[in-house]
Amino acid sequence: FEEEKKHLQVLPPSAFVFTEWKSSKVHPDCHIQVGKNFYSVPHVYVGRTVRVRLSAKLIEIFTDDAEAIATHVRITGEHRYATDERHYPEAKLATAAFGIHQAQAQAKRVGPETEKLVEHLFAHSHPLKYLRRVQGILRLAEKKRVSIAALEYACKIALTHKNTRFATVEAIAKHHDKHGPRPVALHSSLPKREEQTLFLHGASTKENS
C-alpha cells in the first residue's frame, strides 16, 4: 500500500453523476418530450433530432455534432413544461412558419366555437406555447374521439368559464356525447327572499324541557 500511495490522485471535487442519453425530435412548439414532461429548444432546431443527456438534476440538449443548445433543471411530475421564452420566434414568424395557419384553418372547418377558442389561445405573445394544446383539441374531432357537436359545445363552455385546458375541453365533450349538455345554473332562477324576512338566530338557544 505504501508503494501504491505514490500513484494515488486527488478525488474529483464532485461525486460521479450517472447520466442517460436519448434522441428526441423537436416539436413545432419548440419543445422536446422527455418522459411525460417537455423542455424548450431554440426554434431554429424545430423538426431536427437532437441528443439529450439526462441526469437526476439536469436535462442537457445537444446537436448531432455535440454543440450544447439548451439546459434545463429536470422537472418532476407529469405534463409540465420547462420553457425559456427566448427559444420562441417572434409571433409573426411563428404564425407564418410553424403550423399555426394550418391549425386555424382546421379549427374553422370544425365550427365557430372551436375557431374562437383557437384564436383566443393563439392571441398570446408566444402563440407556439399553445400549439400542442390546440393540436390535441383538434385531434379529438379528427380522430372521432368526440363528435363535432360535442367539441363545439365544449369549446364554448371552456371559453365562457375561462378554463381552456385540454383535459377540460376533452371531459366536457365526452360528457356531452354520453349525456348531452350539462345543465347551467342561472342566478336568476335562484329563490329570492324579501329583505325584511331575513333574520339571524342568536348564538345560543334554550331547549324546551
Short mmCIF file of C-alpha atoms in Angstrom, two decimals:
data_model
loop_
_atom_site.label_atom_id
_atom_site.label_comp_id
_atom_site.label_asym_id
_atom_site.label_seq_id
_atom_site.Cartn_x
_atom_site.Cartn_y
_atom_site.Cartn_z
CA PHE A 1 0.00 0.00 0.00
CA GLU A 2 2.85 2.39 0.80
CA GLU A 3 4.15 1.89 -2.72
CA GLU A 4 0.71 2.46 -4.28
CA LYS A 5 0.13 5.69 -2.31
CA LYS A 6 2.69 7.39 -4.54
CA HIS A 7 0.41 6.88 -7.53
CA LEU A 8 -2.92 7.93 -5.99
CA GLN A 9 -4.59 11.02 -7.44
CA VAL A 10 -6.79 13.63 -5.77
CA LEU A 11 -10.51 12.78 -5.80
CA PRO A 12 -12.67 14.93 -8.10
CA PRO A 13 -14.43 17.86 -6.39
CA SER A 14 -17.90 16.39 -7.03
CA ALA A 15 -19.31 12.88 -6.96
CA PHE A 16 -19.70 10.91 -10.18
CA VAL A 17 -23.04 11.64 -11.85
CA PHE A 18 -24.89 8.87 -13.65
CA THR A 19 -26.35 10.04 -16.97
CA GLU A 20 -28.51 8.59 -19.71
CA TRP A 21 -28.56 9.55 -23.39
CA LYS A 22 -31.54 9.59 -25.73
CA SER A 23 -32.58 11.15 -29.03
CA SER A 24 -35.65 13.35 -29.42
CA LYS A 25 -37.28 15.29 -32.25
CA VAL A 26 -38.08 18.95 -31.67
CA HIS A 27 -41.83 19.57 -31.99
CA PRO A 28 -43.16 22.68 -33.80
CA ASP A 29 -43.94 24.18 -30.37
CA CYS A 30 -40.15 24.34 -29.76
CA HIS A 31 -40.14 21.60 -27.12
CA ILE A 32 -38.87 18.06 -26.85
CA GLN A 33 -40.56 15.43 -24.73
CA VAL A 34 -38.59 13.66 -22.02
CA GLY A 35 -40.70 11.12 -20.18
CA LYS A 36 -44.01 12.89 -19.62
CA ASN A 37 -42.59 16.41 -19.44
CA PHE A 38 -41.44 18.97 -22.02
CA TYR A 39 -38.31 21.10 -22.41
CA SER A 40 -37.78 24.03 -24.78
CA VAL A 41 -35.17 24.22 -27.54
CA PRO A 42 -34.30 27.24 -29.76
CA HIS A 43 -36.79 27.47 -32.62
CA VAL A 44 -34.12 27.07 -35.31
CA TYR A 45 -33.95 23.37 -34.36
CA VAL A 46 -37.66 22.62 -34.91
CA GLY A 47 -38.03 19.41 -36.91
CA ARG A 48 -34.50 18.25 -36.14
CA THR A 49 -33.48 15.31 -33.99
CA VAL A 50 -31.31 16.31 -31.03
CA ARG A 51 -29.31 14.42 -28.44
CA VAL A 52 -30.41 14.66 -24.83
CA ARG A 53 -28.31 13.91 -21.75
CA LEU A 54 -30.40 13.15 -18.67
CA SER A 55 -29.17 13.24 -15.11
CA ALA A 56 -31.04 13.35 -11.83
CA LYS A 57 -31.00 17.17 -11.79
CA LEU A 58 -30.42 18.37 -15.36
CA ILE A 59 -31.64 17.98 -18.92
CA GLU A 60 -28.90 18.96 -21.40
CA ILE A 61 -29.66 19.18 -25.12
CA PHE A 62 -27.06 18.93 -27.90
CA THR A 63 -26.90 18.88 -31.68
CA ASP A 64 -25.58 15.82 -33.51
CA ASP A 65 -22.12 17.35 -33.52
CA ALA A 66 -22.18 17.81 -29.72
CA GLU A 67 -22.94 21.54 -29.66
CA ALA A 68 -24.80 22.45 -26.45
CA ILE A 69 -28.04 24.30 -27.30
CA ALA A 70 -30.15 24.20 -24.12
CA THR A 71 -30.00 23.22 -20.46
CA HIS A 72 -32.91 22.89 -18.04
CA VAL A 73 -33.37 21.86 -14.45
CA ARG A 74 -35.12 18.50 -14.57
CA ILE A 75 -38.75 18.86 -13.51
CA THR A 76 -40.85 16.37 -11.60
CA GLY A 77 -44.48 15.42 -12.04
CA GLU A 78 -46.23 14.92 -15.37
CA HIS A 79 -47.30 17.11 -18.31
CA ARG A 80 -45.23 20.06 -17.11
CA TYR A 81 -43.14 22.45 -19.19
CA ALA A 82 -39.68 23.92 -18.69
CA THR A 83 -39.64 26.85 -21.12
CA ASP A 84 -37.10 29.52 -21.91
CA GLU A 85 -39.20 32.10 -23.77
CA ARG A 86 -36.10 33.24 -25.67
CA HIS A 87 -36.38 29.95 -27.56
CA TYR A 88 -39.63 31.06 -29.24
CA PRO A 89 -39.57 33.00 -32.52
CA GLU A 90 -41.36 36.33 -32.61
CA ALA A 91 -45.12 35.99 -33.10
CA LYS A 92 -45.23 36.96 -36.80
CA LEU A 93 -42.63 34.34 -37.76
CA ALA A 94 -44.34 31.73 -35.58
CA THR A 95 -47.66 32.29 -37.33
CA ALA A 96 -46.09 32.09 -40.78
CA ALA A 97 -43.84 29.09 -40.38
CA PHE A 98 -44.79 26.79 -37.52
CA GLY A 99 -48.17 25.26 -38.35
CA ILE A 100 -50.40 27.89 -36.78
CA HIS A 101 -52.16 28.73 -40.06
CA GLN A 102 -52.94 25.04 -40.59
CA ALA A 103 -54.40 24.75 -37.09
CA GLN A 104 -56.52 27.87 -37.60
CA ALA A 105 -57.86 26.52 -40.90
CA GLN A 106 -58.68 23.16 -39.32
CA ALA A 107 -60.48 24.85 -36.40
CA LYS A 108 -62.57 26.89 -38.86
CA ARG A 109 -63.67 23.67 -40.56
CA VAL A 110 -64.79 22.24 -37.21
CA GLY A 111 -67.00 25.20 -36.33
CA PRO A 112 -67.20 28.78 -34.99
CA GLU A 113 -66.82 27.93 -31.27
CA THR A 114 -63.70 25.86 -31.88
CA GLU A 115 -62.33 28.62 -34.08
CA LYS A 116 -62.91 31.18 -31.29
CA LEU A 117 -61.08 29.03 -28.76
CA VAL A 118 -58.11 28.51 -31.07
CA GLU A 119 -57.91 32.21 -31.90
CA HIS A 120 -58.05 33.02 -28.18
CA LEU A 121 -55.09 30.73 -27.44
CA PHE A 122 -53.03 31.95 -30.39
CA ALA A 123 -53.62 35.60 -29.43
CA HIS A 124 -50.90 35.39 -26.78
CA SER A 125 -47.47 36.93 -27.34
CA HIS A 126 -45.96 33.45 -27.81
CA PRO A 127 -48.61 31.53 -29.79
CA LEU A 128 -46.40 28.44 -30.07
CA LYS A 129 -46.80 27.97 -26.33
CA TYR A 130 -50.34 26.75 -27.07
CA LEU A 131 -49.76 24.89 -30.35
CA ARG A 132 -49.55 21.43 -28.77
CA ARG A 133 -52.75 22.09 -26.80
CA VAL A 134 -54.59 23.29 -29.91
CA GLN A 135 -53.44 20.26 -31.88
CA GLY A 136 -54.68 17.97 -29.13
CA ILE A 137 -58.09 19.66 -29.05
CA LEU A 138 -58.48 19.48 -32.83
CA ARG A 139 -57.38 15.84 -32.82
CA LEU A 140 -60.39 14.96 -30.65
CA ALA A 141 -62.68 15.54 -33.64
CA GLU A 142 -60.16 14.49 -36.29
CA LYS A 143 -59.74 11.04 -34.68
CA LYS A 144 -63.50 10.88 -33.98
CA ARG A 145 -62.91 10.58 -30.23
CA VAL A 146 -65.77 13.05 -29.81
CA SER A 147 -68.42 14.41 -32.17
CA ILE A 148 -68.06 17.81 -33.80
CA ALA A 149 -71.18 19.00 -31.97
CA ALA A 150 -69.67 17.95 -28.65
CA LEU A 151 -66.36 19.68 -29.38
CA GLU A 152 -68.16 22.87 -30.38
CA TYR A 153 -70.14 22.82 -27.13
CA ALA A 154 -67.01 22.08 -25.06
CA CYS A 155 -65.07 24.95 -26.63
CA LYS A 156 -67.93 27.36 -25.92
CA ILE A 157 -68.14 26.31 -22.25
CA ALA A 158 -64.34 26.37 -21.86
CA LEU A 159 -64.18 29.96 -23.10
CA THR A 160 -67.17 31.03 -21.01
CA HIS A 161 -65.54 29.75 -17.83
CA LYS A 162 -62.01 30.78 -18.86
CA ASN A 163 -60.71 27.24 -18.45
CA THR A 164 -59.21 26.22 -21.77
CA ARG A 165 -57.02 23.32 -20.65
CA PHE A 166 -57.07 20.30 -22.96
CA ALA A 167 -58.31 17.99 -20.18
CA THR A 168 -61.26 20.32 -19.52
CA VAL A 169 -62.32 20.51 -23.17
CA GLU A 170 -61.97 16.75 -23.58
CA ALA A 171 -64.01 15.97 -20.45
CA ILE A 172 -66.85 18.33 -21.38
CA ALA A 173 -67.00 17.00 -24.95
CA LYS A 174 -67.08 13.36 -23.84
CA HIS A 175 -69.78 14.14 -21.28
CA HIS A 176 -71.82 15.87 -24.00
CA ASP A 177 -71.61 12.81 -26.26
CA LYS A 178 -72.77 10.49 -23.46
CA HIS A 179 -75.27 12.62 -21.57
CA GLY A 180 -76.00 15.74 -23.60
CA PRO A 181 -75.24 19.32 -22.49
CA ARG A 182 -74.59 19.90 -18.82
CA PRO A 183 -77.36 21.93 -17.13
CA VAL A 184 -76.28 25.51 -16.49
CA ALA A 185 -77.40 27.06 -13.20
CA LEU A 186 -78.65 30.60 -13.78
CA HIS A 187 -78.54 33.10 -10.93
CA SER A 188 -81.95 34.44 -11.98
CA SER A 189 -83.52 31.06 -11.18
CA LEU A 190 -82.40 31.10 -7.55
CA PRO A 191 -85.14 31.69 -4.95
CA LYS A 192 -85.25 35.22 -3.55
CA ARG A 193 -86.42 36.44 -0.14
CA GLU A 194 -87.59 39.86 0.88
CA GLU A 195 -85.04 41.72 2.99
CA GLN A 196 -87.46 42.18 5.90
CA THR A 197 -87.95 38.40 6.18
CA LEU A 198 -84.26 37.76 6.84
CA PHE A 199 -83.19 37.26 10.45
CA LEU A 200 -80.32 35.74 12.41
CA HIS A 201 -80.61 33.18 15.17
CA GLY A 202 -78.99 34.01 18.50
CA ALA A 203 -75.66 32.47 19.34
CA SER A 204 -77.22 30.17 21.95
CA THR A 205 -80.73 28.79 22.43
CA LYS A 206 -82.53 27.15 25.35
CA GLU A 207 -84.05 23.74 24.75
CA ASN A 208 -87.62 23.11 25.91
CA SER A 209 -87.79 20.56 28.66
#
